[in-house]
mmCIF file of C-alpha atoms in Angstrom:
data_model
loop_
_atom_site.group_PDB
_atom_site.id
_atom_site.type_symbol
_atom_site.label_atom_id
_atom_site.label_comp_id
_atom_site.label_asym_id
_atom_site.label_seq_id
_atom_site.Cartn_x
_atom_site.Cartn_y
_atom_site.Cartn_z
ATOM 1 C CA UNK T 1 28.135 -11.257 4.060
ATOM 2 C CA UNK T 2 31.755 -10.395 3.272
ATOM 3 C CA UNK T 3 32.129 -6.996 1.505
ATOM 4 C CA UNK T 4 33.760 -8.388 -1.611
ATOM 5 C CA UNK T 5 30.954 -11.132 -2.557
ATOM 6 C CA UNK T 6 29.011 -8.240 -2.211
ATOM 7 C CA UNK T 7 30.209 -6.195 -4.805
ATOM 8 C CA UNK T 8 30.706 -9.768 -6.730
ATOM 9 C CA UNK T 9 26.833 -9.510 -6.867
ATOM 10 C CA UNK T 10 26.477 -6.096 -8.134
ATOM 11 C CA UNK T 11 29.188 -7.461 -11.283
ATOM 12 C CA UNK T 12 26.770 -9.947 -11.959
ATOM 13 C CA UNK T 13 23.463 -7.672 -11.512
ATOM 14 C CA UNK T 14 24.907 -5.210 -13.937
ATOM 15 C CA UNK T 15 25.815 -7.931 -16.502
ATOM 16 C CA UNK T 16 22.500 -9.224 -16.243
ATOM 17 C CA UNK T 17 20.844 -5.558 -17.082
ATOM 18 C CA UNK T 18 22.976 -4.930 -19.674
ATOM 19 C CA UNK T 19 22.035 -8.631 -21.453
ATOM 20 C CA UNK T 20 18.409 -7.925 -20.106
ATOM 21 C CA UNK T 21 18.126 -4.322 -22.189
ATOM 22 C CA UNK T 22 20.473 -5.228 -25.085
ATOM 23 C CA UNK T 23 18.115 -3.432 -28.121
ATOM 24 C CA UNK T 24 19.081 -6.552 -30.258
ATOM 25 C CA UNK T 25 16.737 -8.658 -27.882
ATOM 26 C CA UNK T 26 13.517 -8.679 -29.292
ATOM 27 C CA UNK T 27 11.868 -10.101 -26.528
ATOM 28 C CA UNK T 28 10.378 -8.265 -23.729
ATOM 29 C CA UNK T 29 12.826 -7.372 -21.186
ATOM 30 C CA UNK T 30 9.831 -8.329 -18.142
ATOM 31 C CA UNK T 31 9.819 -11.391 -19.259
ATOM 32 C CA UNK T 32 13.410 -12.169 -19.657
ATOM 33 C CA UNK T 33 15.275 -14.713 -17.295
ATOM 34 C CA UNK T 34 18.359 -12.121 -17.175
ATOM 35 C CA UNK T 35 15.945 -9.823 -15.808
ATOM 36 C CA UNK T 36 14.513 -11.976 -13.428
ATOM 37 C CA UNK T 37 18.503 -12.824 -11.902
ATOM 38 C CA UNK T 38 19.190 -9.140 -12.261
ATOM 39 C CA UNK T 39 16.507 -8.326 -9.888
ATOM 40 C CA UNK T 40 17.008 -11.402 -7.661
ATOM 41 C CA UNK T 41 21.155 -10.540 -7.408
ATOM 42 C CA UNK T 42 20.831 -6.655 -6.159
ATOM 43 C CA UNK T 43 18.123 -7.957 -3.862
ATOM 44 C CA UNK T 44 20.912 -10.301 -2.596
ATOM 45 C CA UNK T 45 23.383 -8.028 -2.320
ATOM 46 C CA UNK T 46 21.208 -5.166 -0.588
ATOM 47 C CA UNK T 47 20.702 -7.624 2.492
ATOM 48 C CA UNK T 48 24.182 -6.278 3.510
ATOM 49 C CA UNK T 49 23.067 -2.509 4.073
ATOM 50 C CA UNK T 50 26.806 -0.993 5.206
ATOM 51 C CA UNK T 51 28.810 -2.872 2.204
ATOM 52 C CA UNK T 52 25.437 -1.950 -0.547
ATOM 53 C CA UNK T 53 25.018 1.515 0.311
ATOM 54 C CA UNK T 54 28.352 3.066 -1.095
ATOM 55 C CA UNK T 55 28.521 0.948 -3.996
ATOM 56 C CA UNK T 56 24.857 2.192 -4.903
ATOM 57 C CA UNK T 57 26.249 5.442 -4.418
ATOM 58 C CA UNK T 58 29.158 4.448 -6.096
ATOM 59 C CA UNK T 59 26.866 3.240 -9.259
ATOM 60 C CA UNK T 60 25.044 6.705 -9.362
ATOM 61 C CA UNK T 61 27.785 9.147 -9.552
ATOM 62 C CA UNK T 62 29.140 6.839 -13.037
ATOM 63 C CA UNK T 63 28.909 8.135 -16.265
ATOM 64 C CA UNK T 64 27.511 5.258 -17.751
ATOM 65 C CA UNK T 65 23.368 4.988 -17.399
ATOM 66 C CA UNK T 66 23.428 1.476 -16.845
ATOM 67 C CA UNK T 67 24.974 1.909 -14.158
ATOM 68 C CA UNK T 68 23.253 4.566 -12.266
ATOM 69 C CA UNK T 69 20.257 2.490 -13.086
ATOM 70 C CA UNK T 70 21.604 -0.622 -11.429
ATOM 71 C CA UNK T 71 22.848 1.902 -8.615
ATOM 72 C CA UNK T 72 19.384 3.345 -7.848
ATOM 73 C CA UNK T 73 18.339 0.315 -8.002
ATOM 74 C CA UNK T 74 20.300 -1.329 -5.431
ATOM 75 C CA UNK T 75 19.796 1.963 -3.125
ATOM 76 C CA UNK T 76 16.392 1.155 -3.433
ATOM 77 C CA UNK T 77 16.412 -2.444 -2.301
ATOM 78 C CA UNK T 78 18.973 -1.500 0.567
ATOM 79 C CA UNK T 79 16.636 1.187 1.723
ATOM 80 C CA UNK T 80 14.152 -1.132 1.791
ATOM 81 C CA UNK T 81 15.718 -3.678 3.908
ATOM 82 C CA UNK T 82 17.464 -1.552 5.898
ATOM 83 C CA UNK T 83 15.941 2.116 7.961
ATOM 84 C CA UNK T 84 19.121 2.995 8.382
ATOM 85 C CA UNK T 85 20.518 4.069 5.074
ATOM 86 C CA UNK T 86 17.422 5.919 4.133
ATOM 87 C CA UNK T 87 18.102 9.357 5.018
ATOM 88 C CA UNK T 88 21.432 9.408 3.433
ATOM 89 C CA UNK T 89 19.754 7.574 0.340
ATOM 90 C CA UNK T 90 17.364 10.571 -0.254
ATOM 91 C CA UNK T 91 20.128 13.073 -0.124
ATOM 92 C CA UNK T 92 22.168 11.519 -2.740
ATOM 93 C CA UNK T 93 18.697 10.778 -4.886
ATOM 94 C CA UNK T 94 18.201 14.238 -4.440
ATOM 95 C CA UNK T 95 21.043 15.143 -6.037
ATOM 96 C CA UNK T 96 20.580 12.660 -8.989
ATOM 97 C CA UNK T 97 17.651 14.155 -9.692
ATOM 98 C CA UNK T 98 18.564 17.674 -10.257
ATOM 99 C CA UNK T 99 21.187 16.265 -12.957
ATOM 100 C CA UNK T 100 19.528 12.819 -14.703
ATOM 101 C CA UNK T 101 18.041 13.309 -18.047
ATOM 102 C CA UNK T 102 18.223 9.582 -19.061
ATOM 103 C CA UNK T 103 14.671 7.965 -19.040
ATOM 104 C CA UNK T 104 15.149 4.538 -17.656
ATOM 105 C CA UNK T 105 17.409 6.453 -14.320
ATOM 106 C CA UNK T 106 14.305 8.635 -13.871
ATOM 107 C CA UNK T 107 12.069 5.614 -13.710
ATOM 108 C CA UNK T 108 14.811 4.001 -11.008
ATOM 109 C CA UNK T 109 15.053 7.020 -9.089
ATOM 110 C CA UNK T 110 11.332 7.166 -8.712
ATOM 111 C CA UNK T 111 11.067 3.510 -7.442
ATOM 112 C CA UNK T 112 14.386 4.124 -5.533
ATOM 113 C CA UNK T 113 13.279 7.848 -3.551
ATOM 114 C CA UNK T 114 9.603 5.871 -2.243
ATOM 115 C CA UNK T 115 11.424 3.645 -0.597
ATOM 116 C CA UNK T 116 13.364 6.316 1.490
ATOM 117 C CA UNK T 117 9.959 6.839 2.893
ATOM 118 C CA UNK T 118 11.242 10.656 3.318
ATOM 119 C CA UNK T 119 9.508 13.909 2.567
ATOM 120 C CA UNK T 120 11.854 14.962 -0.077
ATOM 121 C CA UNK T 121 10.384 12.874 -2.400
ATOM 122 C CA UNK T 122 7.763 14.701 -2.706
ATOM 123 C CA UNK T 123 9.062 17.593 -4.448
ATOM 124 C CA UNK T 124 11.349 15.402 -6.702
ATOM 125 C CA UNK T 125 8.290 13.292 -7.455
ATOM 126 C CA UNK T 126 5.910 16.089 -8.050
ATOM 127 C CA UNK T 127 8.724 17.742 -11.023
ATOM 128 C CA UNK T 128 9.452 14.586 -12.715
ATOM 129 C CA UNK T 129 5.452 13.684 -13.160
ATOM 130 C CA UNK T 130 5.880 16.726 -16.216
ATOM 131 C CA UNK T 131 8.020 14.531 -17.727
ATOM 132 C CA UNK T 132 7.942 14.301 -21.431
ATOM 133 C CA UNK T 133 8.382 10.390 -21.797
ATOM 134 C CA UNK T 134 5.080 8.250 -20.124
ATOM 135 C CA UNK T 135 7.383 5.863 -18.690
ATOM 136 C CA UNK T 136 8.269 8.155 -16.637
ATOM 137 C CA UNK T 137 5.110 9.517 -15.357
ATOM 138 C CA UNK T 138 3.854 6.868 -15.268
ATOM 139 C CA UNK T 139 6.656 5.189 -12.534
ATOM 140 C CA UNK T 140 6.164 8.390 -10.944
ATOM 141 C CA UNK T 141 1.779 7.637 -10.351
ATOM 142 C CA UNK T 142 3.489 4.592 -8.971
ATOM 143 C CA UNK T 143 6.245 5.866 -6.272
ATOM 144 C CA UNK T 144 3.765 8.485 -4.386
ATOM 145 C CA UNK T 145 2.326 5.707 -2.680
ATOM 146 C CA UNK T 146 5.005 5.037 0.456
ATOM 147 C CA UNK T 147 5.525 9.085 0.678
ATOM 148 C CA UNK T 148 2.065 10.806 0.712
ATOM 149 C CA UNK T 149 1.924 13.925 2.751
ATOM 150 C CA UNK T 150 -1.697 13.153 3.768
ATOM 151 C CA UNK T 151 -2.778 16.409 2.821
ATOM 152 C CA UNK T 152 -5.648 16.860 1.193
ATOM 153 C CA UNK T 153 -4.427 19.524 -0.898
ATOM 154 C CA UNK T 154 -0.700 18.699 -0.486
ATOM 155 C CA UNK T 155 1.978 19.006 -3.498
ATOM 156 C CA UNK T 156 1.206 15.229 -3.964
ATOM 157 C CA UNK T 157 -2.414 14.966 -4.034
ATOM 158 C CA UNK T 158 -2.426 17.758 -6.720
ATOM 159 C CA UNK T 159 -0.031 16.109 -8.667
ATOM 160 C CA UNK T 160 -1.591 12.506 -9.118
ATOM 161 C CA UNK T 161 -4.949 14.472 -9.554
ATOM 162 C CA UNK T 162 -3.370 15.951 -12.828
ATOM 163 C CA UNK T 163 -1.705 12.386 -13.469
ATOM 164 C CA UNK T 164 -5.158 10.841 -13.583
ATOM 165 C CA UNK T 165 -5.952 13.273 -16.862
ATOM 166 C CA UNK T 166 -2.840 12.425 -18.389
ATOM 167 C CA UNK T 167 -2.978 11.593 -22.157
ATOM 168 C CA UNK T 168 -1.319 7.961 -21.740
ATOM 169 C CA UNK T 169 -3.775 5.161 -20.278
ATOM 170 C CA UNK T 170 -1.077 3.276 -18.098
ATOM 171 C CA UNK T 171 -0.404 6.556 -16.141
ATOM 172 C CA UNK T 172 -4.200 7.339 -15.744
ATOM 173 C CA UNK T 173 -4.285 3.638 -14.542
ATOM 174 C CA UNK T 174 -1.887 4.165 -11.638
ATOM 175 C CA UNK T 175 -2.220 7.560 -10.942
ATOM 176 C CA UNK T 176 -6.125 6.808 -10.289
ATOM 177 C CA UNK T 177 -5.261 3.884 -7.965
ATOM 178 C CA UNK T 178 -2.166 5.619 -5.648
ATOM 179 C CA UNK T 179 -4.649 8.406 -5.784
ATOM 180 C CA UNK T 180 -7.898 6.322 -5.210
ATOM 181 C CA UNK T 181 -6.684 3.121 -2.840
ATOM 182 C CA UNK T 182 -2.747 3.821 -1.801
ATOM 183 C CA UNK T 183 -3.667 7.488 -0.704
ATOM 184 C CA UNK T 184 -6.358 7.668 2.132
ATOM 185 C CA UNK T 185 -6.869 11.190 1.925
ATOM 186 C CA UNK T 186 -10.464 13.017 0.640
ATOM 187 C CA UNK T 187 -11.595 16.045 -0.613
ATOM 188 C CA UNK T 188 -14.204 17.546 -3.130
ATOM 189 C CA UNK T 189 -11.232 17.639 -5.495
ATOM 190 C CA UNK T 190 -10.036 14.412 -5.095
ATOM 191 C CA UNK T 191 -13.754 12.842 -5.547
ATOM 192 C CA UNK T 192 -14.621 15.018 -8.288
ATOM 193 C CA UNK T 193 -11.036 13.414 -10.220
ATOM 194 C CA UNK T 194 -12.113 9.760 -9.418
ATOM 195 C CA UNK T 195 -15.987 10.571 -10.701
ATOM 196 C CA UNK T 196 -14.671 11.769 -13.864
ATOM 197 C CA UNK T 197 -12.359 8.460 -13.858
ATOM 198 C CA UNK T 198 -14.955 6.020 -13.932
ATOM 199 C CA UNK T 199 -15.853 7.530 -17.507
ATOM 200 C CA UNK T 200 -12.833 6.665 -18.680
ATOM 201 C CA UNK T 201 -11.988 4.979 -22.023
ATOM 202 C CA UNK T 202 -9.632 2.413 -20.307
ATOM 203 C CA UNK T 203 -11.402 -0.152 -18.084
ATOM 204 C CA UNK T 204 -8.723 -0.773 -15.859
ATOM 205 C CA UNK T 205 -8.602 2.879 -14.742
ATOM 206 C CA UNK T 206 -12.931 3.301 -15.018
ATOM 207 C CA UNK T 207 -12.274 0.230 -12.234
ATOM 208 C CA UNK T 208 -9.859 1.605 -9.955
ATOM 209 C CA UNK T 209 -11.706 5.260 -10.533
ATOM 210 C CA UNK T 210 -15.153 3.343 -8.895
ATOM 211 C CA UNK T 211 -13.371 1.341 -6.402
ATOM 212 C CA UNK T 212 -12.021 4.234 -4.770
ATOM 213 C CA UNK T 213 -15.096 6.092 -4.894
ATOM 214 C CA UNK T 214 -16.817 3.205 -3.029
ATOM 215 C CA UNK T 215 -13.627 2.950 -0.399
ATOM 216 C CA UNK T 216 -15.039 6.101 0.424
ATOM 217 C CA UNK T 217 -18.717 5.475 1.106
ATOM 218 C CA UNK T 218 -19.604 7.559 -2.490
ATOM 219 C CA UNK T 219 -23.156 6.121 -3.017
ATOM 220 C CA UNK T 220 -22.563 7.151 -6.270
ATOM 221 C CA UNK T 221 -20.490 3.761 -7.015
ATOM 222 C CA UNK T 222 -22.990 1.745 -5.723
ATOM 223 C CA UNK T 223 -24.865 1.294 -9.264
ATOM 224 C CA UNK T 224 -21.070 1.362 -10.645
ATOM 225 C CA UNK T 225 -19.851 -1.511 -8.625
ATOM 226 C CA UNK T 226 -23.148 -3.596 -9.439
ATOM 227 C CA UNK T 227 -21.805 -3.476 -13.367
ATOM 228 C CA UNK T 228 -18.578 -4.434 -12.206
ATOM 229 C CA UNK T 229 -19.659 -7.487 -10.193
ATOM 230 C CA UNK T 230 -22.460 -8.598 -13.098
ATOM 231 C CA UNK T 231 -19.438 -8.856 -15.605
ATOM 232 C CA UNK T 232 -19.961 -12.188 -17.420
ATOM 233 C CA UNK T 233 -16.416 -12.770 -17.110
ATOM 234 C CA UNK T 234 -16.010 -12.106 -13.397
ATOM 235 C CA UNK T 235 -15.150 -9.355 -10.571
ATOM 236 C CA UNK T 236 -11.871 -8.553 -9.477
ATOM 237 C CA UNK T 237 -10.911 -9.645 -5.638
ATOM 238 C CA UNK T 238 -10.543 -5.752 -4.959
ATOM 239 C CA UNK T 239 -14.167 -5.184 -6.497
ATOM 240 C CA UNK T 240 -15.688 -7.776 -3.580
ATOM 241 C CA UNK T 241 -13.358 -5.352 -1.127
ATOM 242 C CA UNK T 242 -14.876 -2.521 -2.308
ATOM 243 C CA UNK T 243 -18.584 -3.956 -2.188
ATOM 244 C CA UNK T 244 -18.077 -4.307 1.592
ATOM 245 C CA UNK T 245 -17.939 -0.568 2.327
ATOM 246 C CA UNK T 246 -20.162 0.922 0.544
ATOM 247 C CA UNK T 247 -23.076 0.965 2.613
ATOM 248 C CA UNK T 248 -25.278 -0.003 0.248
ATOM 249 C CA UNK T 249 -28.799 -1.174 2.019
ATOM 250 C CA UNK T 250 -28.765 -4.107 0.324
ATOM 251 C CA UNK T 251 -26.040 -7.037 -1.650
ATOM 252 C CA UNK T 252 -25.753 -5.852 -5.717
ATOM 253 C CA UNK T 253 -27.840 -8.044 -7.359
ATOM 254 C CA UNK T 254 -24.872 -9.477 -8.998
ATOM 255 C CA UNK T 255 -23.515 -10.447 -5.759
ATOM 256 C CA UNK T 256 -25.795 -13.680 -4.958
ATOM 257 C CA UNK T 257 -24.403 -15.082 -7.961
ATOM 258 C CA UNK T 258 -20.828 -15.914 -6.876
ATOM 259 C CA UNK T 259 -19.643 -19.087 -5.455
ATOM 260 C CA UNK T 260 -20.462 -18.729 -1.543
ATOM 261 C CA UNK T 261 -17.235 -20.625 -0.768
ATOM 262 C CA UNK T 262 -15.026 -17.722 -1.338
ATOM 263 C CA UNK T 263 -14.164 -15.811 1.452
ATOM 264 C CA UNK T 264 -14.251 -12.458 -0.405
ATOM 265 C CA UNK T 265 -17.981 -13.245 -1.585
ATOM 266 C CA UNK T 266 -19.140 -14.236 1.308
ATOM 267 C CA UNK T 267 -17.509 -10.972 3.503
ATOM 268 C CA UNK T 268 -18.813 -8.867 1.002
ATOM 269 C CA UNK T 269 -22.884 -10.338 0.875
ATOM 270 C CA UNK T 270 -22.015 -10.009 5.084
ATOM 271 C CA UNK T 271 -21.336 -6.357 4.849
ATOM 272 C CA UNK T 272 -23.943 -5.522 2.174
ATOM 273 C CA UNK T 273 -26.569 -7.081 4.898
ATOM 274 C CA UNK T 274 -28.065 -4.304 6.713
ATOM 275 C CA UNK T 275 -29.257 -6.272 9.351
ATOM 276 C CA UNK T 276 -26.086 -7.899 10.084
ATOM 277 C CA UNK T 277 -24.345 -4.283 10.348
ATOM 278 C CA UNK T 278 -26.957 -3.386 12.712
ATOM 279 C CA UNK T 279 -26.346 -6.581 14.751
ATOM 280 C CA UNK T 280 -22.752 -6.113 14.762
ATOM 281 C CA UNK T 281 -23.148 -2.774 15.876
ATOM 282 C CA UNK T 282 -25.032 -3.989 18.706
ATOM 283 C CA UNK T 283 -22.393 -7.663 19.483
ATOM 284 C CA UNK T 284 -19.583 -4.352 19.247
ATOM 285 C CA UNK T 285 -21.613 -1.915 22.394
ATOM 286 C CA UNK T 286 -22.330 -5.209 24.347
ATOM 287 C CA UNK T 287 -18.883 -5.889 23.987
ATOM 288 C CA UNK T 288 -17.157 -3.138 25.307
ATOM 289 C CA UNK T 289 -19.891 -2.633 28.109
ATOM 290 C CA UNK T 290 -19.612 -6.152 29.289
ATOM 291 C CA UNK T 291 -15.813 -6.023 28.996
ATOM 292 C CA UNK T 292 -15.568 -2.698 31.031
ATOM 293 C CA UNK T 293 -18.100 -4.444 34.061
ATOM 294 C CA UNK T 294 -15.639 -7.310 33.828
ATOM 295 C CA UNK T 295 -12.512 -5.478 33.844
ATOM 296 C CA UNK T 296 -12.971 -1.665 34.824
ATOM 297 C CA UNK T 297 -9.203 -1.627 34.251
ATOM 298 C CA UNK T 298 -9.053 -2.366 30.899
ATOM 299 C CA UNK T 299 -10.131 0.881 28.602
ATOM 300 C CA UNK T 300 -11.877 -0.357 25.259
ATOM 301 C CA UNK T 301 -13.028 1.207 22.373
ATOM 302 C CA UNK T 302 -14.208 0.192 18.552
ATOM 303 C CA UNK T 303 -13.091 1.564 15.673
ATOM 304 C CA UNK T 304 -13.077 1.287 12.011
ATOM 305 C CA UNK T 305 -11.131 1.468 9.121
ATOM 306 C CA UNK T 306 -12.194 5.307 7.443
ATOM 307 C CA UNK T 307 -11.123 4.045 4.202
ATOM 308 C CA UNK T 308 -12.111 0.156 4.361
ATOM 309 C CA UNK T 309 -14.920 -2.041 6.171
ATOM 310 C CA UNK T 310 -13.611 -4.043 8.869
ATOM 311 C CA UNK T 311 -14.091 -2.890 12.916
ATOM 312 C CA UNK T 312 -11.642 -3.548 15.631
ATOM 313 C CA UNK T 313 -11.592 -3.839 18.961
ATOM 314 C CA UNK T 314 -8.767 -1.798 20.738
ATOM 315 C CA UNK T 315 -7.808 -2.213 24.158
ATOM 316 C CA UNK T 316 -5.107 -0.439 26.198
ATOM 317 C CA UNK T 317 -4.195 -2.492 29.436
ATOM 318 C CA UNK T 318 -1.479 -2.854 32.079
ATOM 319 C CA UNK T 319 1.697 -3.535 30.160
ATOM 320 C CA UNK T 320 0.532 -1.740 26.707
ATOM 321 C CA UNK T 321 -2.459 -1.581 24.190
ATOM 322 C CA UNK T 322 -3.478 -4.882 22.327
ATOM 323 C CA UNK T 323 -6.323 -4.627 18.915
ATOM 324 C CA UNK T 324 -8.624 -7.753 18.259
ATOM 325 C CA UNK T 325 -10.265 -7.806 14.890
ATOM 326 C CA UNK T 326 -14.344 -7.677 15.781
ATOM 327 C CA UNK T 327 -15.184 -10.218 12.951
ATOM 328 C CA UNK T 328 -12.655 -12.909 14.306
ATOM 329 C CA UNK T 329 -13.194 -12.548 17.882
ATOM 330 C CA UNK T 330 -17.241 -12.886 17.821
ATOM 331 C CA UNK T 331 -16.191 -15.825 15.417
ATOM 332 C CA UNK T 332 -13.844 -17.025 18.230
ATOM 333 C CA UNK T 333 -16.645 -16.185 20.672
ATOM 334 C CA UNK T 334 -19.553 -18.225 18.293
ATOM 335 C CA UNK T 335 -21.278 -14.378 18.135
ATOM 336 C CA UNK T 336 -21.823 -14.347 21.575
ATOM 337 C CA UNK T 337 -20.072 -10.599 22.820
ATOM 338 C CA UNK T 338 -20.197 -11.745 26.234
ATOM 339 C CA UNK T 339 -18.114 -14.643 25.533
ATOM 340 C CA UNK T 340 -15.710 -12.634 23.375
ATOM 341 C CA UNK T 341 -15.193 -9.950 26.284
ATOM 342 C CA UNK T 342 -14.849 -13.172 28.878
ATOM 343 C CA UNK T 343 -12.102 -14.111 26.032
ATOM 344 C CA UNK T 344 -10.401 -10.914 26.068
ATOM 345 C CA UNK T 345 -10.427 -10.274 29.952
ATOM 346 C CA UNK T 346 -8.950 -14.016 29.859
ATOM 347 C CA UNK T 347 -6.297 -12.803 27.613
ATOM 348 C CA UNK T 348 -4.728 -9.718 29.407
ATOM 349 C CA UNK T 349 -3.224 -10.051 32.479
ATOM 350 C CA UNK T 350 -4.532 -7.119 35.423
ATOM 351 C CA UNK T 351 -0.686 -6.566 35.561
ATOM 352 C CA UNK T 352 2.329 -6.580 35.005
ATOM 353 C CA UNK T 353 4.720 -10.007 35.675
ATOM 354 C CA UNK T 354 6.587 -9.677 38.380
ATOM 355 C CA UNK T 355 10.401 -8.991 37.555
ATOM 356 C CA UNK T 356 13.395 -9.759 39.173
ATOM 357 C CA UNK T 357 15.019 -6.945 41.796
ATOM 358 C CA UNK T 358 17.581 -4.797 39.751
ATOM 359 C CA UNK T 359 21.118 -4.050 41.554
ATOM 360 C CA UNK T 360 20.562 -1.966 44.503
ATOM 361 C CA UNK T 361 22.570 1.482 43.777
ATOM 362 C CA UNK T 362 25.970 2.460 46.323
#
């Protein structure tokens, strides 16, 4: 892509935003069609990392806030499409941020600095979430999720733990999800701000508030999650996700209930089945012993998700490590684990390949 059509997409991006947040237009600006092209054209023109990146930072340094929206924007897109820019992205969104008072660049910025994927988010992040508009804070619940520190008590954590007690719904909402689901990190703290969640007024964020507590085997959400799934008007997908983890000695009696054709109902009356944890616990040691007497080479182990339901089977060989998911393989192996390890040994070669002789040195 040539430079110049480049920056020919950015003209028309920017004329698109401007049409798309004209205050004459009554309509939403979501829903709008120049919208829609505004977003479609920077993605466009973000594909072409080396001619995007100094027109986004271009668009930032102008004095006219549609255009530093448009130009965090477009940084945004081009970090995401392209590693290379990102470091030099967060330096310059750095910098925005210590000068932007505008709203709508605040909320651009925050999408734009998660997708640098770099630590100094964190600290821009963490002093725009006291930001007086909710737009704001609430973009900011939004834009932890690519950049969380993993600490339990990190800058981060603390900050979407306040987020979730904010005064505006929508920023409860998302803060109690990147908190909840996004962030696999736990703590007393962090459990005690999801329990007091899934009292909340707002039923998407009571959801999201039991959901995570069951992603991380809380018995507490088992009764929760059993309201959730006996709603007359149906569960969420994520609430049958959920229902697989918790442990729970037996399926919520809502559970039954669902059409058995769906994949999510039936994986989560699967996990809910003691006995069929217990077996697969079993299919998963026969496995890896039988695998190890066929191929002593081969080092195997099982693992699970901490924050999820599914096992997998990991196995470092020869020429580098290779992960089968447990449910697929038996599946593969009609639940017979000395089949699936006969399958796996089949699959991995003792060895390298043999490779041609490289030039012999002077």
């Amino acid at each position: 892509m040539e430079t110049d059509s480049v920056a020919e997409l950015v003209t028309q991006a920017l004329a698109a935003l401007r049409a798309a947040t004209d205050p004459d237009n009554p309509d939403d600006p979501d829903d709008r069609d120049d919208w829609r092209e505004y977003v479609s054209l920077l993605w466009r023109a973000a594909a072409d990392g080396a001619a995007a990146l100094p027109l986004g930072l271009e668009l930032i340094g102008s004095a006219d806030p549609i255009e530093r929206e448009a130009g965090c924007d477009l940084l945004r897109d081009t970090g995401n499409q392209h590693e290379a820019v990102r470091a030099g992205t967060a330096t310059a969104l750095v910098a925005l941020a210590q000068r932007e008072t505008e709203g709508r660049v605040l909320r651009s910025l925050a999408r734009a600095i998660e997708m640098t994927y770099d630590p100094r988010a964190v600290p821009v992040l963490v002093t725009l979430a006291g930001h007086p508009e909710a737009e704001v804070r609430e973009e900011v619940a939004r834009s932890f999720a690519e950049v969380i520190t993993g600490l339990p008590d990190g800058p981060d954590i603390r900050t979407l733990i306040g987020l979730t007690r904010d005064p505006d719904q929508h920023v409860r909402d998302w803060a109690t999800f990147t908190l909840g689901v996004q962030a696999e990190v736990d703590s007393p703290a962090i459990r005690a701000a999801l329990w007091e969640r899934t009292a909340d007024a707002h039923a998407g964020t009571r959801t999201e508030a039991i959901r995570a507590l069951a992603c991380r085997h809380d018995p507490r959400a088992v009764p929760l999650l059993a309201g959730l799934l006996g709603d007359p008007e149906g569960a969420h997908v994520l609430t049958f996700s959920a229902a697989q983890i918790t442990d729970a000695p037996e399926p919520p009696p809502a559970l039954p209930e669902y059409e058995p054709g769906d994949d999510w109902v039936t994986d989560a009356v699967n996990a809910c089945n003691p006995a069929r944890r217990a077996r697969l616990d079993a299919w998963a040691w026969e496995l890896v012993s039988t695998l190890h007497r066929l191929r002593p080479d081969l080092d195997a182990a099982v693992s699970m998700e901490r924050f999820g339901w599914g096992r997998s089977l990991g196995v470092a060989a020869a020429f580098g490590p290779s992960d089968y998911d447990m449910e697929a393989l038996l599946a593969r192996a009609d639940g017979d684990p000395t089949r699936a390890a006969e399958l796996v040994a089949a699959d991995l070669p003792r060895a390298l390949p043999d490779t041609p002789p490289g030039p012999r040195p002077h």
